[in-house]
Coordinates of C-alpha atoms in Angstrom, one line a residue:
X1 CA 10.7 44.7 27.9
X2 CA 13.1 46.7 25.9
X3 CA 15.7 43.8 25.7
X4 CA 12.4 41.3 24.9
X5 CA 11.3 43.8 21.7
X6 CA 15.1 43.6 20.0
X7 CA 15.6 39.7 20.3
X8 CA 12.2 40.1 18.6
X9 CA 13.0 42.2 16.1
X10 CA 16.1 40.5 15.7
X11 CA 14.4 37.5 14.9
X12 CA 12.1 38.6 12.4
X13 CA 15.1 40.0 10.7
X14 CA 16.5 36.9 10.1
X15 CA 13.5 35.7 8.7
X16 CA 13.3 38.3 5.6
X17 CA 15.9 37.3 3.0
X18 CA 17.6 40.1 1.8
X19 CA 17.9 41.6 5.6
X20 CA 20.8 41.2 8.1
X21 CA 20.6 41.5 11.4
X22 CA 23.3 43.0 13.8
X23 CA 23.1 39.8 15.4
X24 CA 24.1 37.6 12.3
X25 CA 26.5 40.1 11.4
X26 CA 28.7 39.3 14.7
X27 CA 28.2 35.7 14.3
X28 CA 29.5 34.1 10.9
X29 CA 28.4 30.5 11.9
X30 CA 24.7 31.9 12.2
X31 CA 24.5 33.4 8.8
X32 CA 26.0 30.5 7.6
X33 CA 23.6 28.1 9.1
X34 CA 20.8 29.9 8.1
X35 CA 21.4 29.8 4.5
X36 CA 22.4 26.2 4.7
X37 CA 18.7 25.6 6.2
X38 CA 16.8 27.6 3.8
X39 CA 18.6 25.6 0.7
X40 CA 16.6 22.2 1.2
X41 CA 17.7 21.3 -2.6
X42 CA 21.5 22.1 -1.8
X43 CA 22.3 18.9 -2.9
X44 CA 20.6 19.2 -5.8
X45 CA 21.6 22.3 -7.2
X46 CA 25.6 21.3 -6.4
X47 CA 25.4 18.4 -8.2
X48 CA 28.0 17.7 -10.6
X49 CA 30.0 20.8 -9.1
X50 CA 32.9 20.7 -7.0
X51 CA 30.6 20.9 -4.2
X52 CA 29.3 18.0 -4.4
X53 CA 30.6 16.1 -1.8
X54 CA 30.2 18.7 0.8
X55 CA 26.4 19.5 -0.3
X56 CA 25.2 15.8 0.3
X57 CA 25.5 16.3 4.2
X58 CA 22.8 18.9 4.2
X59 CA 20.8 15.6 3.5
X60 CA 18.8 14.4 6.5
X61 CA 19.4 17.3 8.5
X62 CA 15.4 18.7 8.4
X63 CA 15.0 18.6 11.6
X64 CA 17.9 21.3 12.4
X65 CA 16.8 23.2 9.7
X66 CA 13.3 23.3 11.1
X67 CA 14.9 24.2 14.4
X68 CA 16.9 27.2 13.0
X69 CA 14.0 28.5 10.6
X70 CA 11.7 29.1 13.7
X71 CA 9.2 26.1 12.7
X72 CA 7.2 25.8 15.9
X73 CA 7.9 23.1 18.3
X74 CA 4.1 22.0 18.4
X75 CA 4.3 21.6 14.5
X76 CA 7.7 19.9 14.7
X77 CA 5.9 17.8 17.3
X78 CA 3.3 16.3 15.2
X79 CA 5.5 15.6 12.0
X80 CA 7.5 13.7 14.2
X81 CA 4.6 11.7 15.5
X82 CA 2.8 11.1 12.2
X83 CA 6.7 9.8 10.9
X84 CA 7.2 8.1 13.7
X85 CA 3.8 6.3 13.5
X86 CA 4.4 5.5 9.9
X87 CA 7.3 3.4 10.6
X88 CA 5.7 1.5 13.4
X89 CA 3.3 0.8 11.1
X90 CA 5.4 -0.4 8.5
X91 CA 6.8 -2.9 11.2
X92 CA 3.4 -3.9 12.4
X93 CA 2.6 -5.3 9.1
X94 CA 5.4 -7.5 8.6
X95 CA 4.6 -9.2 12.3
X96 CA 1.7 -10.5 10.1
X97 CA 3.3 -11.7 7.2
X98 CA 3.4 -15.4 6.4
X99 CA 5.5 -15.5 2.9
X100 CA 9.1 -16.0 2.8
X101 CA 11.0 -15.7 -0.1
X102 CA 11.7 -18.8 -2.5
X103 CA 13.7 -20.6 -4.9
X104 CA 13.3 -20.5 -8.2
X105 CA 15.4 -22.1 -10.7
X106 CA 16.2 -20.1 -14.2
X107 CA 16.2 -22.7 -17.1
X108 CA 19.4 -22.1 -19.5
X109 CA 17.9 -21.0 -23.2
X110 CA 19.2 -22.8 -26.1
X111 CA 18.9 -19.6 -28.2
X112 CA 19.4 -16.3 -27.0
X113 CA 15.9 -14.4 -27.6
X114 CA 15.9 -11.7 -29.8
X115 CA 14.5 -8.6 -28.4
X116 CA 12.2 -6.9 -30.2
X117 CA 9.1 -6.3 -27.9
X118 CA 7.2 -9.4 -29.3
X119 CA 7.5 -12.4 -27.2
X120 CA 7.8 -15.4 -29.3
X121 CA 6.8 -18.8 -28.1
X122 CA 9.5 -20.7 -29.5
X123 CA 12.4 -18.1 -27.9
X124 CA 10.7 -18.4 -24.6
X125 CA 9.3 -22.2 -24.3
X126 CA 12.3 -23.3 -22.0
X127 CA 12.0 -20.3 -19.5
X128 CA 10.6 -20.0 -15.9
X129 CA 7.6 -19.1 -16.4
X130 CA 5.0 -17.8 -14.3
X131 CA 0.9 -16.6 -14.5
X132 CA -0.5 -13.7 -12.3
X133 CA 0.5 -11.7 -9.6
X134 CA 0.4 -10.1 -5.8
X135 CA -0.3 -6.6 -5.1
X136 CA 2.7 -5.3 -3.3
X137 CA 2.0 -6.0 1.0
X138 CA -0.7 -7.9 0.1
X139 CA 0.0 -12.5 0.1
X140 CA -3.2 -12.6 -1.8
X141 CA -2.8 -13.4 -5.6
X142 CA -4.8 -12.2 -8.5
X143 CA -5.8 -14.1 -11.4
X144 CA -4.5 -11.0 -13.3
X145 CA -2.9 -12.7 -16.6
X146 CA 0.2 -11.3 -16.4
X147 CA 3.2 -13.0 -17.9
X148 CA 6.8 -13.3 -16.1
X149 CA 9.8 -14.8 -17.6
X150 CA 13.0 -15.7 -17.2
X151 CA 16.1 -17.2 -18.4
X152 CA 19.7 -17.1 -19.2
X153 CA 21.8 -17.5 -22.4
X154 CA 25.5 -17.2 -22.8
X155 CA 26.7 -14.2 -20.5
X156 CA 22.8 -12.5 -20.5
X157 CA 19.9 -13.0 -18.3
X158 CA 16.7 -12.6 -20.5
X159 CA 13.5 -11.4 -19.0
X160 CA 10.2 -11.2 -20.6
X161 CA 6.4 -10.3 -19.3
X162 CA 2.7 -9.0 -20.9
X163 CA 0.6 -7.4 -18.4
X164 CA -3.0 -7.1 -19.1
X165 CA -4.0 -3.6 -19.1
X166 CA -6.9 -1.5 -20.9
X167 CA -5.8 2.0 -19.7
X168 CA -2.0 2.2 -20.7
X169 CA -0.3 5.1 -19.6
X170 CA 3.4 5.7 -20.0
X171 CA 5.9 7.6 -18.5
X172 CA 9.5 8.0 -19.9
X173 CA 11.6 10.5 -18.0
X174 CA 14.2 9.8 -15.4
X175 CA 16.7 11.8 -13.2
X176 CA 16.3 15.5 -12.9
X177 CA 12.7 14.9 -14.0
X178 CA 9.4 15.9 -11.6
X179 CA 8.6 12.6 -9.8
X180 CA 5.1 12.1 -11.6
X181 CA 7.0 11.9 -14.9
X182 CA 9.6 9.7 -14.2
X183 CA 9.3 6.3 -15.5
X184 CA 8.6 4.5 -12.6
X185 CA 5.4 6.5 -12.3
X186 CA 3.7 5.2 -15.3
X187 CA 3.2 1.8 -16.5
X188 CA 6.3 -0.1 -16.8
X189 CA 8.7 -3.2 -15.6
X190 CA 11.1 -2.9 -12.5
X191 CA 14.0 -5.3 -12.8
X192 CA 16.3 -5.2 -9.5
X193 CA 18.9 -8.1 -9.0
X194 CA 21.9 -8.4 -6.3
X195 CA 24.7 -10.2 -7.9
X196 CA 25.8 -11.2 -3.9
X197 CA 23.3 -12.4 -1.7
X198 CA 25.9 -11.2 1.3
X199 CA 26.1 -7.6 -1.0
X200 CA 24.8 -4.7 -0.1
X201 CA 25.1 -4.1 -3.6
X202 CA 22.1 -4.0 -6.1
X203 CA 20.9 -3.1 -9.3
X204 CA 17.4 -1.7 -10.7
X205 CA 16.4 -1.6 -14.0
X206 CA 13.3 0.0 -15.2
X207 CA 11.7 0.2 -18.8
X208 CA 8.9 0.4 -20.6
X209 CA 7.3 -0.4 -23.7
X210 CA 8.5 2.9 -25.7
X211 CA 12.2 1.4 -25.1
X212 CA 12.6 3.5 -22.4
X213 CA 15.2 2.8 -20.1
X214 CA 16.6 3.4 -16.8
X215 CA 19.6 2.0 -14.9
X216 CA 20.8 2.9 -11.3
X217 CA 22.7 1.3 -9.0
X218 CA 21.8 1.2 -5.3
X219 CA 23.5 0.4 -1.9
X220 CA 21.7 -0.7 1.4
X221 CA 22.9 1.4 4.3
X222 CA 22.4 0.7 7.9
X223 CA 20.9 3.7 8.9
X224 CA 18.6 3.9 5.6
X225 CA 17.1 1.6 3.1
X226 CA 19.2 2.6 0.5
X227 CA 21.3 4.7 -1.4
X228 CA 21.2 5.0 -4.8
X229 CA 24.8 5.3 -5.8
X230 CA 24.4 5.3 -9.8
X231 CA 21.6 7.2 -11.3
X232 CA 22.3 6.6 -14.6
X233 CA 24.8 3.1 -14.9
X234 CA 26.3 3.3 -18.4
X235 CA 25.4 -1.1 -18.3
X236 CA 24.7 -2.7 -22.1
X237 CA 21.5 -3.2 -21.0
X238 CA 19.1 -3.8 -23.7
X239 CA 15.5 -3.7 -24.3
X240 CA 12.1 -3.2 -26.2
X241 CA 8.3 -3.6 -25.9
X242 CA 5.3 -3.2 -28.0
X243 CA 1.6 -2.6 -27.2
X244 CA -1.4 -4.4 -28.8
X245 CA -5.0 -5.2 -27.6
X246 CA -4.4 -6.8 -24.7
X247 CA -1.7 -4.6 -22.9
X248 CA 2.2 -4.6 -23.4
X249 CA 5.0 -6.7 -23.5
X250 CA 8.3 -5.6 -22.4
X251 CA 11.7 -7.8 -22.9
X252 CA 15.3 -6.6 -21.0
X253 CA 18.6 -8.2 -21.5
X254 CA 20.9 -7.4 -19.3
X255 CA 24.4 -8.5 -19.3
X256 CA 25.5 -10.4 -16.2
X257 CA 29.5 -9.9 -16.3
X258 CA 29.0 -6.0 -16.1
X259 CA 27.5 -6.6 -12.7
X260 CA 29.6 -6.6 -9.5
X261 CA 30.2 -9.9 -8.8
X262 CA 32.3 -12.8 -9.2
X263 CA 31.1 -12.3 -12.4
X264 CA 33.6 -9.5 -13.5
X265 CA 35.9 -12.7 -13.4
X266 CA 34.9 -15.4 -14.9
X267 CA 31.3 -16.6 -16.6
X268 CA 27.9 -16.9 -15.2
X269 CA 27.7 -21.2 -14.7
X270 CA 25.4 -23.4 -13.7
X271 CA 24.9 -23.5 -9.9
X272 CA 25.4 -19.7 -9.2
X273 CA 23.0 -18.1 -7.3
X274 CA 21.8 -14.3 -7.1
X275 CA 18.7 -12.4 -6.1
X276 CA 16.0 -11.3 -8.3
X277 CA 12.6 -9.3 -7.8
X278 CA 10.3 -8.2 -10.9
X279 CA 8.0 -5.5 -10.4
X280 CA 5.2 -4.2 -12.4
X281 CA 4.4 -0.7 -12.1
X282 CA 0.6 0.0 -12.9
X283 CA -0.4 4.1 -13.8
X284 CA -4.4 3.8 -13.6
X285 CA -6.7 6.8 -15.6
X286 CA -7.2 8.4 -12.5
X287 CA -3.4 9.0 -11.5
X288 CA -3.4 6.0 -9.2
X289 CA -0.1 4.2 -8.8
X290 CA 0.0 0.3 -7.9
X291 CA 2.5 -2.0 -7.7
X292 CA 2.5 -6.1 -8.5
X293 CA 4.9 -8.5 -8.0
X294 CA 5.1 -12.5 -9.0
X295 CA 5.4 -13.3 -5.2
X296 CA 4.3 -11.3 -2.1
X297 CA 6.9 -8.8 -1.4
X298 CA 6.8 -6.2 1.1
X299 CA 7.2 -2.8 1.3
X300 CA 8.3 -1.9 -2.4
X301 CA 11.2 -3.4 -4.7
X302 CA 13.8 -2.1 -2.3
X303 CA 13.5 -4.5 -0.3
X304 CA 15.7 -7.0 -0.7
X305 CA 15.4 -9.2 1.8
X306 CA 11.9 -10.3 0.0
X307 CA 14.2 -11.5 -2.7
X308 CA 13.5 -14.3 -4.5
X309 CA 16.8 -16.6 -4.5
X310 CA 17.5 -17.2 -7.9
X311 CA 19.5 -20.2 -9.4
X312 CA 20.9 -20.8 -12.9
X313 CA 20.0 -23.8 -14.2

């Protein structure tokens, strides 16, 4: 009994910061474990220190953590199953799904568009061009109106798009900022392209009608969706957007030979092939996030193998 009350008192030591116990003061490794569990933003708060590198690994490790922190099994239990479950779900819905991605073919533009947020008809009457959209995991469309275009001029892939929308609602932060303020968590156009179809390699772009703009550069992992390896890509990416009556209009130029790519080399040309998704991000009065796409897609715009295979025409 006596032995039972010290391990217990030991314990509860451990759990009051400040406190050291005589049996973390014997064992260096436990001490340092335990304040590597308790700092879940480790990462974070090394960032653009020299600790860096050696912070990221605390990434993914929740589960030890947990373990060490005294989280009970029964609870660790049950986030594992409601994880767990999630994921099989996620699978479950793609056994069902009928769409595969396309072809499209992106018309060359005899003159470069000039973006200022208002989409001219004479600047865009040679793009792709295409009317409504799918909610993202759903192959049903919607007669929504919105807009999508594309095309290319010299070096620069041009796209275009006006969503219909009565309750606009921006958001124009990015990195470092609380998630419900970050850009993608308002209304605004998501951009991702993957010079290589045989890359791993892709870009997202993100921007809004302010002119607000957000690059990041992201690689697919085996053991993860992705990795976002850039979160602020210093690309000449350009863009603006307006607002009237209807909704908003956002145009994006984004300069093809700064992309990784056989493009570094030489020219974008006639024949070369890349993948594209567009994604509309929709911020609802109520706080209500939804996302729409030109195609069915799956998941979110991660996923690139719901890419649409694009061609330059």
């Amino acid at each position: 009994m006596k032995n039972r009350f010290f391990s217990l008192f030991g314990t509860l030591l451990l759990m009051v910061p400040g406190c050291t116990s005589p049996l973390e003061q014997a064992n260096p490794a436990l001490e340092a474990a335990l304040r590597c569990a308790a700092a879940k933003d480790l990462p974070e708060r090394c960032k653009n220190t020299p600790a860096e590198f050696a912070a990221k690994q605390r990434s993914g490790k929740e589960i030890q953590a947990k373990l060490l922190l005294g989280v009970p099994p029964d609870q660790l239990r049950q986030e594992a199953i409601e994880t767990l479950a999630k994921i099989q779900r996620e699978v479950d819905r793609a056994t069902h799904w009928n769409y595969r991605p396309e072809t499209i073919r992106i018309p060359y533009l005899k003159k470069a568009p000039f973006v200022d947020g208002i989409l001219s008809e004479n600047e865009w009457q040679e793009a792709f061009r295409h009317t409504n959209a799918f909610q993202i995991n759903s192959e049903e469309q919607l007669q929504d109106g919105s807009l999508w275009l594309v095309g290319w001029h010299g070096d620069t892939l041009y796209i275009a798009v006006h969503f219909i929308d009565q309750e606009c609602c921006f958001r124009r932060l990015r990195n470092g900022a609380p998630e419900k303020e970050r850009i993608y968590s308002g209304d605004a156009l998501e951009c991702f392209i993957r010079p290589r179809k045989n890359s791993k390699l892709y870009y997202e772009f993100l921007a809004n009608p302010l002119g607000d703009l957000w690059s990041l550069t992201h690689v697919v992992l085996r053991s993860s969706p992705y990795l976002t390896l850039e979160e602020e890509s210093s690309l000449a990416v350009n863009t603006r957007g307006s607002c009237d009556a209807t909704g908003y209009f956002v145009e994006i130029a984004i300069p093809l030979r700064q992309l990784f790519s056989d493009w570094n080399i030489r020219p974008p040309q006639q024949g070369d092939s890349f993948s594209l998704m567009l994604v509309r991000s929709d911020l609802s009065a109520n706080g209500e996030i939804r996302r729409y796409s030109p195609v069915p897609l799956l998941y979110d715009g991660h996923n690139i193998h719901g890419y649409l295979n694009a061609i330059l025409d």
